[in-house]
XYZ file of C-alpha atoms in Angstrom:
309
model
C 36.031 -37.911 -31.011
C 38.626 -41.112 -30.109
C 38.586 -43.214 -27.847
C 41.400 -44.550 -25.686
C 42.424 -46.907 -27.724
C 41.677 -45.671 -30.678
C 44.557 -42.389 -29.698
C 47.000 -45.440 -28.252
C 46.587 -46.549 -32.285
C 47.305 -43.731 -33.802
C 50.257 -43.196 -31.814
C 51.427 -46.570 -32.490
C 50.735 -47.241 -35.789
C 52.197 -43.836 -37.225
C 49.094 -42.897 -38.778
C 47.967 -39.833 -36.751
C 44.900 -41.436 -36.421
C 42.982 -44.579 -35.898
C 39.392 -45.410 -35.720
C 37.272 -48.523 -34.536
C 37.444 -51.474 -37.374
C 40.621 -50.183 -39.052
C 43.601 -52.825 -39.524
C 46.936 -51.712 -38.184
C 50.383 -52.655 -38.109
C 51.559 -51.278 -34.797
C 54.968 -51.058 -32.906
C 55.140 -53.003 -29.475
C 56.654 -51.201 -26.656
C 56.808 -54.323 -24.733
C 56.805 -57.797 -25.009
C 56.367 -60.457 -22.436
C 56.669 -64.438 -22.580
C 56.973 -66.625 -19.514
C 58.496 -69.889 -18.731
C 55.000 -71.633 -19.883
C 54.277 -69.676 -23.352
C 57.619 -68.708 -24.419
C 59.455 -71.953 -25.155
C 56.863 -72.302 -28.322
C 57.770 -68.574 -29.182
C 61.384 -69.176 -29.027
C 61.022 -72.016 -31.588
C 58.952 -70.060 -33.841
C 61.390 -67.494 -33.724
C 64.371 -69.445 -34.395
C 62.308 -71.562 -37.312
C 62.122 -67.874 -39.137
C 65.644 -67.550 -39.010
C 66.146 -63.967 -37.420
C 69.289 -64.134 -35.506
C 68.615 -61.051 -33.260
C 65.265 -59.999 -31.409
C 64.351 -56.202 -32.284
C 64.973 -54.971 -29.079
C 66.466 -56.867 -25.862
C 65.352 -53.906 -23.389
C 61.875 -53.912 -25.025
C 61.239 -57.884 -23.782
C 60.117 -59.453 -20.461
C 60.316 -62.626 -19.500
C 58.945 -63.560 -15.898
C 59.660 -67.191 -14.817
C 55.957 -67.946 -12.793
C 53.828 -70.782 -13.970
C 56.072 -74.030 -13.401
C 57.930 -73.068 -10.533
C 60.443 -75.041 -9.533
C 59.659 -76.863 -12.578
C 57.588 -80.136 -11.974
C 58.197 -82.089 -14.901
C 61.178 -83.139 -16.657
C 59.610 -81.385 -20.162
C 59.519 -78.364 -17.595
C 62.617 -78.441 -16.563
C 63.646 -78.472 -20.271
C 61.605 -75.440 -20.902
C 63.337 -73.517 -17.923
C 66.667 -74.585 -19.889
C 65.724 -73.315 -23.142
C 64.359 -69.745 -21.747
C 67.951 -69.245 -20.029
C 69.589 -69.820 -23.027
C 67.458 -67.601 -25.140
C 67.559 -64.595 -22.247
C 71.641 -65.436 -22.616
C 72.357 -65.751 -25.924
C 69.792 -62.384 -26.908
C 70.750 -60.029 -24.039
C 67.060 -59.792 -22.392
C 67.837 -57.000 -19.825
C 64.689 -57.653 -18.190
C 64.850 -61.594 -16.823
C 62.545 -62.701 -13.722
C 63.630 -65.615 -12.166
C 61.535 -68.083 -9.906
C 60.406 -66.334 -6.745
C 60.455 -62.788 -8.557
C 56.431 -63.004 -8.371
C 53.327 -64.157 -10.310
C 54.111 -61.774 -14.284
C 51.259 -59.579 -14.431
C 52.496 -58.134 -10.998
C 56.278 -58.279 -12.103
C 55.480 -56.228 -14.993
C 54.102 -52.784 -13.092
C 56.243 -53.249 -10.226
C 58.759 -53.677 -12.089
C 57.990 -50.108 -14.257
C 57.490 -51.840 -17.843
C 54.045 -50.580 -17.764
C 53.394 -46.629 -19.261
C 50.160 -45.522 -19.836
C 49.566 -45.053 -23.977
C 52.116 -47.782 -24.737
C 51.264 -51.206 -26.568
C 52.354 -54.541 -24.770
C 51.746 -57.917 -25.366
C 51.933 -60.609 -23.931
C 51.832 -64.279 -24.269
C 49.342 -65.180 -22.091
C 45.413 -64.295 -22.037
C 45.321 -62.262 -18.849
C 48.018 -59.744 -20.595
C 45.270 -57.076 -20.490
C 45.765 -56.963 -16.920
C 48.478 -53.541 -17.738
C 45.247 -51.586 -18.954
C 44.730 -50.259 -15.430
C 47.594 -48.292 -15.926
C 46.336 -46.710 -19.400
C 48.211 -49.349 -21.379
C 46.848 -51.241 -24.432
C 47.653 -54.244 -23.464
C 46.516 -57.665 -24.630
C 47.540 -61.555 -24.883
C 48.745 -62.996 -28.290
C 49.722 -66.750 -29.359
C 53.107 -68.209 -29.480
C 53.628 -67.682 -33.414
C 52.507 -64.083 -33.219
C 54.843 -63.499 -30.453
C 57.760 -64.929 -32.781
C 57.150 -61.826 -35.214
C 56.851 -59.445 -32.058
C 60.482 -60.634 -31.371
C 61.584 -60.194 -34.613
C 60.115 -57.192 -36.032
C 59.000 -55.638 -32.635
C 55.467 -55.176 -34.642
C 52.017 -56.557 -34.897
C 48.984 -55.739 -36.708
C 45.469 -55.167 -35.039
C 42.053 -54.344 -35.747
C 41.183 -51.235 -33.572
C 38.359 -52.398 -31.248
C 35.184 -50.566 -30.124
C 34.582 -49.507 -26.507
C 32.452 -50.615 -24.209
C 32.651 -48.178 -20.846
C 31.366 -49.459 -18.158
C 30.650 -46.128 -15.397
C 30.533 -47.821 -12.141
C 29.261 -45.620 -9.186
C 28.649 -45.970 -5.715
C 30.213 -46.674 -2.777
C 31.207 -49.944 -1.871
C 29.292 -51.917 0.963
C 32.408 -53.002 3.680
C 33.543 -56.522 2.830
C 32.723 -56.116 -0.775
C 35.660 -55.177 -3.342
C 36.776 -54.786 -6.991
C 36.294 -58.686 -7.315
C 32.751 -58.417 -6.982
C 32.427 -55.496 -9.166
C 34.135 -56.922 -11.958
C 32.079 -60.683 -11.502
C 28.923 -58.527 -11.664
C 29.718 -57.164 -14.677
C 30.595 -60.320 -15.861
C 27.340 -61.483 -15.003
C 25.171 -58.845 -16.363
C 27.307 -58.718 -19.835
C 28.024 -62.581 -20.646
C 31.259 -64.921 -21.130
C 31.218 -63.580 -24.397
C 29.045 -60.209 -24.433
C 32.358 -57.913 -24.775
C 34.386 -60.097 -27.428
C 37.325 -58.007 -29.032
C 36.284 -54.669 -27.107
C 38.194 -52.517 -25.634
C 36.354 -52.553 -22.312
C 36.862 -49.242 -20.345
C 36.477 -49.310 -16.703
C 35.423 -45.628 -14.871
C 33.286 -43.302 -12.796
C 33.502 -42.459 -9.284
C 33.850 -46.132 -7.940
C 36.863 -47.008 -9.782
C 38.764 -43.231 -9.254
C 38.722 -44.239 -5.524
C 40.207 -47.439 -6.096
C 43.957 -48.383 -5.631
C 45.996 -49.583 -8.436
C 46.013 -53.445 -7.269
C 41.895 -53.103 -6.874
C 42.205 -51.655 -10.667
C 44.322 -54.951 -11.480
C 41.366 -56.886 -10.527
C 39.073 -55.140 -12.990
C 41.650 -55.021 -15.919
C 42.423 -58.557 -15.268
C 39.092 -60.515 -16.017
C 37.872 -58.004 -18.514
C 39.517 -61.054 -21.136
C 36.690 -63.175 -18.684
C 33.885 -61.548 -21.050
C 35.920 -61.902 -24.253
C 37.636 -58.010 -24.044
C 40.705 -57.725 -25.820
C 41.920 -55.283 -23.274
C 40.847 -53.857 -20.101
C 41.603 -49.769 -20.163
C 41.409 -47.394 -17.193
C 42.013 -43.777 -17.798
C 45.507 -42.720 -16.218
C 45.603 -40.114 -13.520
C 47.413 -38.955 -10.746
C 46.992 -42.194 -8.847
C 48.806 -43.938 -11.756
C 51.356 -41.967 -11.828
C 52.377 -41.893 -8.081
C 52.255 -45.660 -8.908
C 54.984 -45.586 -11.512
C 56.687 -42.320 -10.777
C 59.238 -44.445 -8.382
C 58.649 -48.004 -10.451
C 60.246 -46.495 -13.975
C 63.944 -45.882 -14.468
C 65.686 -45.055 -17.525
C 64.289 -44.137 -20.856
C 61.002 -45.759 -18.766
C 61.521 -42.376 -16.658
C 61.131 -39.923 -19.527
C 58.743 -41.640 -21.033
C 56.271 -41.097 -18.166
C 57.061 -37.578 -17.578
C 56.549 -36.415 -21.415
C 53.440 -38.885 -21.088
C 52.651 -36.808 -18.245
C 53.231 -33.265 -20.036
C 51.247 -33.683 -22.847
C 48.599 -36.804 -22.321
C 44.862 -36.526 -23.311
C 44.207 -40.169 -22.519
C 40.790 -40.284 -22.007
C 37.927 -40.899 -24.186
C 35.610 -38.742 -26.174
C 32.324 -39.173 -24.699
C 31.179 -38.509 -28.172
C 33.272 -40.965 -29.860
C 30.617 -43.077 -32.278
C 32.603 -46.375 -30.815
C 31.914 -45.736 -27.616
C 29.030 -48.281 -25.649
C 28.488 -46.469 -22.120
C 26.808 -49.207 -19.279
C 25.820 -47.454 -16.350
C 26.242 -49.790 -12.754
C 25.678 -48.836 -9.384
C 27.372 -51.209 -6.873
C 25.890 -49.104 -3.769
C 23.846 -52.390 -2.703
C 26.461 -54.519 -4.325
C 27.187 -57.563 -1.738
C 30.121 -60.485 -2.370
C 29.580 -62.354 -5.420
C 30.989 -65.773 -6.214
C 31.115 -67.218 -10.344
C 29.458 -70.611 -10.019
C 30.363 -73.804 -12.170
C 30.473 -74.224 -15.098
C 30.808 -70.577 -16.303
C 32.483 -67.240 -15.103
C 29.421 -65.387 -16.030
C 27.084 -67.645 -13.598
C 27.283 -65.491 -11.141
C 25.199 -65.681 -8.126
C 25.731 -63.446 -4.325
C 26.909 -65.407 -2.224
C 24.280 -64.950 0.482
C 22.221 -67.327 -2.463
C 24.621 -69.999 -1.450
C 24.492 -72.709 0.813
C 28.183 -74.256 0.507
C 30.691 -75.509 3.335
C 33.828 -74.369 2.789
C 36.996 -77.220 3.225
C 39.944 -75.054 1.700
C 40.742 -71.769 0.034
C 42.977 -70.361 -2.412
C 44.542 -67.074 -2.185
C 46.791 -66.229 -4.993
C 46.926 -65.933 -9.050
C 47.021 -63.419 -11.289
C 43.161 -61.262 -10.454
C 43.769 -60.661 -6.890
């Protein structure tokens, strides 16, 4: 009677078993930092005076938020990154033009469903849609990550959100997600595992998943967690080399990573998005979120990009 990431805990921690509200010390299978965030964890790590990181083939760092850098502190940043990526043998270094990080990261294969990864930035939770526990920590946390490749936790409840129906044409996991939003608050899922599944979400791709694992953080989730299956895994199955590779296939073999319907830390919301049309988060808050046949705006520019879509 677990949920998913209450079995991702008990793997990780050691224990055998882990349930909602118990206090962890886990082991990270991967850690990421970008050119932004990871300057401050570099200095926290060299201010606790650990020469070596735990594990150079177990850290990511993506080079995506100040690129080319605009700012002579930038700049700087960039400079300090290298040196760290040199000086600790970081197998896994994306430089500018390599893509936005939560994209590097599963195209890249450092994603495997069951694993914990963090990340130093909020929208780390993004990874969930490919049954990962993944979730964004601060700078100092990150500097024990790199030195003792652990972190503790507090096991979070789930909140499952079964999402059925078939999608109107022109609508798509961005509007699914922003209704949700909208129905549960800015802060109505704080430090829950939020669980995304049912019919709507099996017939989505893996990017469309992205979407939904992405803004869970959006209604204060610490992770956004979509049960692995053989979608996933035709994902990764060409994406993962190495010990990556076996990994996925003994993942594979033996996985029960899904949750117990039974589990008592398990919140089930039932949403139908049959008659769901485009939705569009107004100021000042992501959960103001109105359809956008309710608005009367003229358009002057768009944005297509970031991390959600």
């Amino acid at each position: 009677m677990s949920t998913i990431a209450e079995k991702i805990f008990a793997r990780a921690s050691g224990k055998g078993e882990a349930e909602a509200g118990d206090i962890v010390m886990a082991d990270i299978d991967i850690a990421m930092m970008h050119d932004l965030t990871g300057p401050l964890a570099v200095e926290s790590f060299n201010k606790i005076g650990t020469e070596k990181v735990w594990d150079s083939s177990k850290i990511v760092i993506p080079f995506d938020h100040q690129v080319p850098a605009d700012s002579l502190d930038s700049a700087n940043n960039h400079i300090l990154m290298r040196q760290f990526v040199k000086e600790q043998n970081i197998e896994n270094f994306y430089d500018v033009k390599e893509g936005v990080c939560h994209q590097v990261l599963p195209e890249k294969g450092h994603v495997i469903p069951g694993t914990v990864i963090v990340g130093a930035d909020s929208h780390t939770c993004t990874y969930g849609a490919l049954g990962a526990f993944a979730t964004g920590i601060g700078s100092t946390d990150m500097a024990m990550v790199l030195s003792t490749g652990q972190l503790w936790f507090k096991v979070p409840e789930t909140i499952r959100f079964n999402v059925e129906g078939k999608l109107k044409e022109n609508t798509s996991a961005k509007d699914v997600i922003l209704n949700i939003i909208g129905q549960v608050g800015a802060d109505g899922a704080t430090y829950k595992s939020c669980e995304f599944a049912g019919e709507t979400i099996s017939n989505m791709n893996i990017s469309d998943r992205m979407v939904l694992s992405n803004m869970a953080i959006e209604m204060g989730g610490k992770t956004g967690l979509i049960e692995p299956d053989e979608k996933t895994y035709d994902y990764l199955k060409d994406r993962v080399s190495g010990e990556n590779k076996n990994r996925l296939k003994a993942f594979i073999e033996k996985s029960n990573l899904k949750s117990d319907l039974d589990s008592p830390s398990l919140e089930i919301m039932d949403i139908d998005v049959s008659e769901l049309e485009p939705q569009i988060a107004c100021p000042h808050n992501v959960d103001n979120v109105k359809p956008a046949s309710e608005l009367d705006v003229e358009i002057d520019q768009v944005f297509i990009g970031s991390c959600t879509n």
